[in-house]
Coordinates of C-alpha atoms and ligand atoms in Angstrom, one line a residue:
M8 CA -14.0 12.4 28.7
L9 CA -14.9 10.8 32.0
R10 CA -14.1 7.1 32.7
L11 CA -16.3 5.5 35.4
E12 CA -14.7 2.2 36.4
Q13 CA -17.9 1.1 38.2
G14 CA -19.8 1.2 34.9
L15 CA -23.5 1.0 34.5
L16 CA -26.1 -1.7 34.9
L17 CA -28.1 -1.6 31.7
E18 CA -31.9 -2.2 31.3
C19 CA -31.1 -5.5 29.5
G20 CA -29.4 -6.8 32.7
Q21 CA -25.8 -6.6 31.4
H22 CA -23.3 -4.6 33.4
L23 CA -21.2 -2.3 31.2
A24 CA -17.8 -1.4 32.7
P25 CA -15.8 0.7 32.5
L26 CA -18.1 3.4 31.2
D27 CA -16.6 6.3 29.1
I28 CA -18.7 9.4 28.8
A29 CA -17.5 12.0 26.3
Y30 CA -18.8 15.5 26.6
R31 CA -18.3 19.2 25.9
T32 CA -19.3 22.1 28.1
Y33 CA -19.8 25.7 27.2
G34 CA -20.2 28.7 29.6
T35 CA -19.5 28.6 33.4
L36 CA -21.2 26.6 36.1
S37 CA -22.5 28.9 38.8
A38 CA -21.3 28.5 42.4
A39 CA -24.8 27.3 43.3
R40 CA -24.6 24.8 40.4
D41 CA -28.1 25.9 39.4
N42 CA -27.6 27.1 35.8
A43 CA -26.8 23.9 33.9
I44 CA -28.6 23.2 30.7
L45 CA -28.2 19.7 29.2
V46 CA -28.6 19.7 25.4
C47 CA -29.3 16.1 24.1
H48 CA -28.2 15.3 20.6
A49 CA -30.1 13.4 17.9
L50 CA -29.4 10.1 16.2
T51 CA -26.1 11.0 14.5
G52 CA -25.2 14.1 16.5
D53 CA -22.5 14.2 19.1
Q54 CA -21.1 16.4 21.9
Y55 CA -19.7 19.0 19.4
L56 CA -22.7 21.3 19.5
G57 CA -21.0 24.6 19.9
D58 CA -17.4 24.3 18.6
T59 CA -15.7 23.0 15.5
H60 CA -16.2 19.3 14.8
P61 CA -12.9 17.4 14.9
L62 CA -13.8 15.1 12.0
T63 CA -15.7 17.4 9.7
G64 CA -14.0 20.7 10.5
K65 CA -17.5 22.3 10.4
P66 CA -19.2 24.4 13.1
G67 CA -21.0 22.5 15.9
W68 CA -24.5 21.3 15.0
W69 CA -26.2 23.9 17.2
S70 CA -23.6 26.7 17.1
R71 CA -26.3 29.0 15.9
M72 CA -28.4 28.3 19.0
V73 CA -25.8 28.0 21.8
G74 CA -23.3 30.7 22.5
P75 CA -22.8 34.1 24.1
G76 CA -26.0 36.2 23.6
L77 CA -27.7 33.4 21.6
P78 CA -31.0 31.8 22.6
I79 CA -29.2 29.4 24.9
D80 CA -26.9 32.0 26.3
T81 CA -23.5 30.8 27.5
D82 CA -22.9 34.1 29.2
R83 CA -25.6 33.0 31.6
F84 CA -25.9 29.2 31.4
H85 CA -23.5 26.3 31.7
V86 CA -24.3 24.1 28.7
I87 CA -23.4 20.4 28.7
C88 CA -23.6 18.1 25.7
I89 CA -22.8 14.4 26.0
N90 CA -22.1 11.8 23.3
V91 CA -24.8 9.2 23.9
L92 CA -24.0 5.7 25.2
G93 CA -23.6 3.6 22.1
G94 CA -22.2 6.5 20.1
C95 CA -18.9 6.7 18.2
M96 CA -17.4 10.0 19.4
G97 CA -15.8 8.8 22.6
S98 CA -18.6 7.5 24.8
T99 CA -18.7 3.7 25.3
G100 CA -20.2 2.1 22.2
P101 CA -19.7 -0.8 19.8
R102 CA -16.3 0.6 18.8
S103 CA -15.0 0.3 22.4
I104 CA -13.0 -2.6 23.4
G105 CA -15.2 -5.4 24.9
P106 CA -14.5 -8.4 27.1
R107 CA -12.9 -10.3 24.2
G108 CA -10.2 -7.7 23.9
E109 CA -11.5 -6.5 20.5
P110 CA -14.3 -4.0 19.6
W111 CA -17.7 -5.0 20.8
G112 CA -19.2 -4.7 17.4
T113 CA -22.6 -6.4 17.2
E114 CA -22.0 -8.0 20.6
F115 CA -22.4 -4.6 22.2
P116 CA -25.4 -5.0 24.5
P117 CA -28.7 -3.5 23.4
I118 CA -29.2 -0.1 25.0
T119 CA -32.2 2.0 25.6
I120 CA -32.9 5.7 25.8
R121 CA -33.2 5.3 29.6
D122 CA -29.7 3.8 29.6
M123 CA -28.4 6.8 27.8
V124 CA -30.0 9.1 30.3
R125 CA -28.7 7.1 33.3
A126 CA -25.2 7.4 31.9
Q127 CA -25.7 11.2 31.6
A128 CA -26.9 11.3 35.2
L129 CA -23.6 9.7 36.3
L130 CA -21.7 12.5 34.6
L131 CA -23.9 15.1 36.4
D132 CA -23.3 13.3 39.7
H133 CA -19.6 13.6 39.0
F134 CA -19.9 17.4 38.5
G135 CA -22.1 17.7 41.6
I136 CA -25.1 19.0 39.6
E137 CA -28.1 17.7 41.5
R138 CA -30.7 19.4 39.3
L139 CA -30.5 20.6 35.7
F140 CA -32.0 24.0 35.1
A141 CA -33.2 22.7 31.8
A142 CA -33.0 19.7 29.4
I143 CA -33.4 20.5 25.7
G144 CA -33.1 18.3 22.6
G145 CA -34.5 17.5 19.2
S146 CA -35.6 14.2 17.7
M147 CA -33.8 11.5 19.6
G148 CA -32.5 14.3 21.8
G149 CA -36.2 15.0 22.6
M150 CA -36.7 11.4 23.6
Q151 CA -33.9 11.8 26.1
V152 CA -35.4 14.9 27.5
L153 CA -38.7 13.1 28.1
E154 CA -36.9 10.2 29.6
W155 CA -34.9 12.5 31.8
V156 CA -38.1 13.8 33.4
A157 CA -39.7 10.4 33.6
T158 CA -36.7 8.8 35.3
Y159 CA -35.4 11.8 37.4
P160 CA -38.4 14.1 37.8
E161 CA -36.8 16.0 40.7
R162 CA -33.6 16.6 38.7
V163 CA -35.1 18.8 35.8
F164 CA -36.6 22.2 36.4
A165 CA -37.6 22.9 32.8
A166 CA -37.8 20.6 29.7
M167 CA -38.1 21.3 26.0
P168 CA -38.6 18.2 23.8
I169 CA -38.4 19.3 20.1
A170 CA -39.6 17.5 17.0
T171 CA -39.9 14.2 18.9
A172 CA -42.5 11.7 20.1
P173 CA -43.4 9.7 23.3
F174 CA -42.8 6.4 21.4
H175 CA -41.2 5.5 18.1
S176 CA -43.9 4.9 15.5
A177 CA -44.3 1.9 13.3
Q178 CA -43.4 4.0 10.3
N179 CA -40.2 5.2 11.9
I180 CA -39.2 1.7 13.0
A181 CA -39.8 0.6 9.4
F182 CA -37.5 3.4 8.1
N183 CA -34.8 2.3 10.6
E184 CA -35.2 -1.3 9.5
V185 CA -34.6 -0.3 5.8
S186 CA -31.4 1.6 6.9
R187 CA -30.2 -1.4 8.9
Q188 CA -30.8 -3.9 6.0
A189 CA -28.8 -1.6 3.7
I190 CA -25.8 -2.0 6.1
F191 CA -26.3 -5.8 6.4
A192 CA -26.4 -6.1 2.6
D193 CA -23.0 -4.5 2.1
P194 CA -20.3 -7.2 1.3
E195 CA -17.9 -5.3 3.6
W196 CA -20.3 -5.8 6.5
H197 CA -18.6 -9.1 7.5
A198 CA -21.2 -9.9 10.1
G199 CA -20.4 -6.7 12.0
R200 CA -16.6 -7.6 12.3
Y201 CA -15.5 -5.3 9.5
W202 CA -12.7 -3.9 11.6
A203 CA -11.1 -7.4 11.6
H204 CA -11.1 -7.3 7.7
D205 CA -9.8 -3.8 7.6
A206 CA -13.0 -2.8 5.9
V207 CA -15.9 -0.5 6.3
P208 CA -19.5 -1.2 5.1
A209 CA -19.4 2.2 3.4
R210 CA -21.9 1.7 0.7
G211 CA -24.5 0.2 3.0
L212 CA -24.0 2.9 5.6
A213 CA -24.2 5.6 2.9
V214 CA -27.4 4.1 1.4
A215 CA -28.8 4.0 5.0
R216 CA -28.1 7.7 5.4
M217 CA -29.4 8.6 2.0
M218 CA -32.7 6.9 2.7
A219 CA -32.9 8.4 6.2
H220 CA -32.0 11.8 5.0
I221 CA -35.0 12.0 2.7
T222 CA -37.2 11.5 5.9
Y223 CA -35.5 14.5 7.5
L224 CA -36.6 16.9 4.7
S225 CA -39.9 17.7 3.1
E226 CA -41.2 17.6 -0.4
E227 CA -41.3 21.4 -0.5
A228 CA -37.6 21.6 0.7
L229 CA -36.4 19.2 -1.8
T230 CA -38.3 20.9 -4.6
R231 CA -37.0 24.3 -3.6
K232 CA -33.4 23.1 -3.3
F233 CA -33.2 20.9 -6.5
G234 CA -36.5 20.7 -8.4
R235 CA -35.8 18.5 -11.5
R236 CA -32.4 20.1 -12.2
V237 CA -29.9 17.8 -13.8
R238 CA -26.1 17.7 -13.9
R239 CA -23.8 15.7 -16.0
D240 CA -21.8 13.1 -14.1
P241 CA -18.2 13.6 -15.1
K242 CA -17.4 9.9 -14.1
A243 CA -20.2 8.5 -16.3
S244 CA -18.0 8.1 -19.4
A245 CA -15.4 6.2 -17.4
G246 CA -18.2 3.7 -16.7
S247 CA -18.0 4.1 -12.9
T248 CA -21.7 4.8 -12.4
P249 CA -24.1 1.9 -12.1
G250 CA -26.2 0.7 -15.0
G251 CA -25.4 0.2 -18.7
T252 CA -25.4 2.2 -21.8
I253 CA -28.1 2.5 -24.5
G254 CA -26.5 3.2 -27.8
T255 CA -24.0 6.0 -27.3
A256 CA -25.9 7.5 -24.4
S257 CA -25.3 6.3 -20.9
L258 CA -28.4 5.5 -18.8
F259 CA -26.7 7.3 -15.9
G260 CA -24.7 9.8 -17.9
E261 CA -26.5 12.5 -16.1
M262 CA -28.0 12.7 -12.7
F263 CA -30.6 14.8 -11.0
E264 CA -29.2 17.3 -8.5
V265 CA -31.2 15.6 -5.8
E266 CA -29.4 12.3 -6.5
S267 CA -26.0 14.1 -6.3
Y268 CA -27.0 15.7 -3.1
L269 CA -28.1 12.4 -1.5
R270 CA -24.8 10.8 -2.6
H271 CA -22.9 13.6 -1.0
Q272 CA -24.9 13.2 2.3
G273 CA -24.2 9.5 2.2
S274 CA -20.5 9.7 1.6
S275 CA -19.9 12.5 4.1
F276 CA -21.8 10.6 6.7
V277 CA -19.6 7.5 6.3
R278 CA -16.6 9.6 7.1
R279 CA -18.0 10.6 10.6
F280 CA -20.1 7.6 11.7
D281 CA -19.7 3.9 12.6
A282 CA -22.1 1.3 11.2
N283 CA -22.5 -0.7 14.5
S284 CA -23.2 2.5 16.4
Y285 CA -25.9 3.3 13.8
L286 CA -27.5 -0.1 14.5
T287 CA -27.3 0.2 18.3
I288 CA -28.7 3.7 18.4
T289 CA -31.5 3.2 15.9
R290 CA -32.5 0.2 17.9
A291 CA -32.6 2.3 21.1
M292 CA -35.0 4.7 19.3
D293 CA -37.2 1.8 18.2
Y294 CA -37.5 0.5 21.8
F295 CA -38.5 3.9 23.1
D296 CA -42.1 3.9 24.5
L297 CA -42.8 6.0 27.6
S298 CA -46.0 4.3 28.3
A299 CA -44.7 0.7 28.0
E300 CA -44.5 0.2 31.7
H301 CA -47.9 2.0 32.3
E302 CA -50.3 -0.1 30.2
G303 CA -50.3 2.5 27.5
D304 CA -51.0 5.5 29.8
L305 CA -48.6 8.2 28.6
S306 CA -49.5 10.6 31.4
A307 CA -48.6 8.0 34.1
P308 CA -44.8 8.7 34.2
F309 CA -45.5 12.4 34.7
R310 CA -48.1 12.5 37.5
G311 CA -47.0 14.9 40.3
V312 CA -44.0 16.2 38.3
A313 CA -43.1 19.8 38.9
T314 CA -41.0 20.2 35.7
R315 CA -42.2 23.0 33.4
F316 CA -42.5 21.8 29.8
C317 CA -42.5 23.4 26.4
V318 CA -43.3 20.8 23.6
V319 CA -42.3 22.0 20.1
S320 CA -43.1 20.6 16.7
F321 CA -42.7 21.7 13.1
S322 CA -45.7 21.8 10.7
S323 CA -43.9 20.0 7.8
D324 CA -42.2 17.3 9.9
W325 CA -43.7 14.1 8.7
L326 CA -41.2 11.9 10.5
F327 CA -42.1 13.2 14.0
P328 CA -45.4 14.9 13.1
T329 CA -47.1 17.5 15.2
S330 CA -49.8 15.0 16.1
Q331 CA -47.2 13.0 18.2
S332 CA -46.1 16.2 20.0
R333 CA -49.7 17.1 20.6
L334 CA -50.3 13.6 22.0
M335 CA -47.4 14.2 24.4
A336 CA -48.6 17.7 25.4
R337 CA -52.1 16.4 26.1
A338 CA -50.7 13.5 28.3
L339 CA -48.7 16.1 30.3
N340 CA -51.7 18.2 30.6
R341 CA -53.7 15.2 31.9
A342 CA -51.0 14.6 34.4
G343 CA -51.4 18.1 35.7
V344 CA -48.0 19.2 34.5
N345 CA -47.2 22.9 33.6
V346 CA -47.0 22.5 29.8
S347 CA -47.1 24.8 26.8
F348 CA -47.1 23.6 23.2
V349 CA -45.8 25.4 20.1
E350 CA -46.1 24.2 16.5
I351 CA -43.7 26.2 14.4
E352 CA -44.7 26.9 10.8
S353 CA -41.8 25.7 8.6
D354 CA -41.7 23.9 5.3
R355 CA -38.3 22.4 5.9
G356 CA -39.3 19.1 7.5
H357 CA -37.8 17.3 10.5
D358 CA -34.3 18.8 10.3
A359 CA -35.9 22.3 10.8
F360 CA -34.7 22.2 14.4
L361 CA -31.1 22.2 13.1
L362 CA -31.6 25.1 10.7
D363 CA -32.0 28.9 10.8
E364 CA -35.6 29.1 12.1
P365 CA -36.2 32.4 13.8
D366 CA -39.4 31.2 15.4
L367 CA -37.6 28.3 17.0
D368 CA -34.9 30.8 18.4
R369 CA -37.7 33.0 19.8
T370 CA -39.4 30.0 21.4
V371 CA -36.3 28.6 22.9
R372 CA -35.2 32.0 24.2
G373 CA -38.6 32.9 25.6
F374 CA -39.0 29.5 27.4
I375 CA -35.6 29.6 28.9
N376 CA -35.8 33.2 30.1
G377 CA -39.3 32.7 31.5
A378 CA -38.2 29.5 33.3
A379 CA -35.1 31.3 34.6
E380 CA -37.2 34.1 36.1
H381 CA -39.5 31.5 37.7
A382 CA -36.5 29.7 39.1
G383 CA -35.1 33.0 40.5
L384 CA -31.9 32.6 38.5
K385 CA -29.8 35.8 38.4
A386 CA -29.8 37.5 35.0
A387 CA -26.1 36.9 34.4
H388 CA -23.3 35.3 36.2
Ligands
ACO29 C1 -29.1 17.0 15.8 C2 -27.9 16.5 16.1 O1 -27.8 16.2 17.2 S1 -26.6 16.6 15.1 C3 -26.8 15.8 13.7 C4 -27.2 16.7 12.6 N1 -26.1 16.8 11.7 C5 -26.4 16.2 10.5 O2 -27.4 15.6 10.3 C6 -25.3 16.5 9.5 C7 -25.7 16.2 8.1 N2 -27.0 16.8 7.9 C8 -27.1 18.0 7.1 O3 -26.2 18.5 6.6 C9 -28.4 18.5 7.2 O4 -28.9 18.7 5.9 C10 -28.5 19.8 8.0 C11 -29.9 20.0 8.3 C12 -27.7 19.7 9.2 C13 -27.9 21.0 7.2 O5 -28.9 21.5 6.3 P1 -28.5 22.7 5.3 O6 -27.7 23.7 5.9 O7 -29.8 23.0 4.6 O8 -27.6 22.0 4.3 P2 -27.9 21.0 3.1 O9 -28.9 20.0 3.5 O10 -28.4 21.8 1.9 O11 -26.6 20.3 2.8 C14 -25.5 21.0 2.4 C15 -24.4 20.1 1.9 O12 -24.9 19.5 0.7 C16 -24.0 19.7 -0.4 N3 -24.8 19.8 -1.6 C17 -25.8 20.7 -1.8 N4 -26.3 20.5 -3.1 C18 -25.6 19.5 -3.6 C19 -25.7 18.8 -4.9 N5 -26.6 19.1 -5.8 N6 -24.8 17.8 -5.1 C20 -23.9 17.4 -4.1 N7 -23.8 18.0 -2.9 C21 -24.7 19.1 -2.7 C22 -23.4 21.0 0.0 O13 -22.1 21.2 -0.7 C23 -23.2 20.9 1.5 O14 -22.1 20.0 1.7 P3 -21.2 20.0 3.0 O15 -22.2 19.8 4.1 O16 -20.2 18.9 2.9 O17 -20.6 21.4 3.1
HSE30 N1 -30.4 14.8 11.0 C1 -30.4 14.6 12.4 C2 -31.7 14.3 13.0 C3 -32.2 12.9 12.8 O1 -33.3 12.7 13.7 C4 -29.4 13.5 12.8 O2 -28.9 12.9 11.8 O3 -29.2 13.3 13.9

């Protein structure tokens, strides 16, 4: 973790100091500092992309993509992954101690994707990395990749935004709002000061995740995984499930596998994430609109940019659909940027970028190796 006492002036005008930036690195930085790949994480991800997660004990979220000999080859590249500003895994966020001497909570300033990127740039400055060889990320990670090039065009040689969009759609803002309202409705929310009550709005946060998780999958994926299979809930007879009983049979005496799965996703999420971080980061996604300062012209931020792009989408992603990636690719094309566009056939929905998708592996490997050749990077360090 790096602490920068000078802090960061946020887009909202507030000055956040000190600034903590939590990160992990994989592979070795070359003497010329020209082989750095920044991998940007999504909404609930964190810096543990390649090694065991300290809270869950599970492998890092992209350990199948990043490592020796893998598509993002750490024998060759120096990979950096940074917990976003506003997060809850060590970077400054709502859990950090604010000016009142207690956690910021809901008083944490509103942050934007650009603020996240500017915080990341400070870490790279600290490492003496003037230019990234590549920036890669999915979902909100892809928003950061786009913002990186829009804000620091000379600092990114190659960019791969995956399963993302140039602005957050009305539908996605709507889903985020439902998640947030679930948190607010939890009696343990305590107006965001739950820590002072030794409480956690666990039910609200779990429901928020359950709802959001549905949007990360597809109808086909849910049907394949669970269909209409049912399991008996062992707790039902103890009356611990919601609802009443009808005669001798309990209304919720059995549950569909998909219900059980969502409850599991909700409860495991609560163990690794903070509700105020969830609010802060979902809001940052909602604010994201690359064309906002350019009267709706999406190509304007990219005119004259030398970065090579590969824009990637998944055919069954209805949260960040291919149409939004295509819009981005066309805007880059209009701006005269070197851009390729790949739609990967998958029926696994938005979270396909986290899963074993050989076509994604081939696309990532091909783009990186092609860009490395173009950059004149040595085959191995
Ligand atoms: C991108 C970033 O920056 S990182 C953020 C990404 N990480 C996450 O989102 C973590 C949570 N998300 C997930 O687990 C996602 O589903 C994925 C995409 C990462 C993993 O997908 P998959 O490998 O297909 O796993 P799947 O969705 O089937 O979930 C498996 C889990 O559900 C549980 N499960 C499966 N079926 C059931 C069921 N019927 N009832 C209860 N639990 C069930 C499994 O036991 C397993 O639990 P575990 O994760 O505690 O070991
Ligand atoms: N499931 C991933 C992707 C969401 O966009 C996450 O929770 O971060």
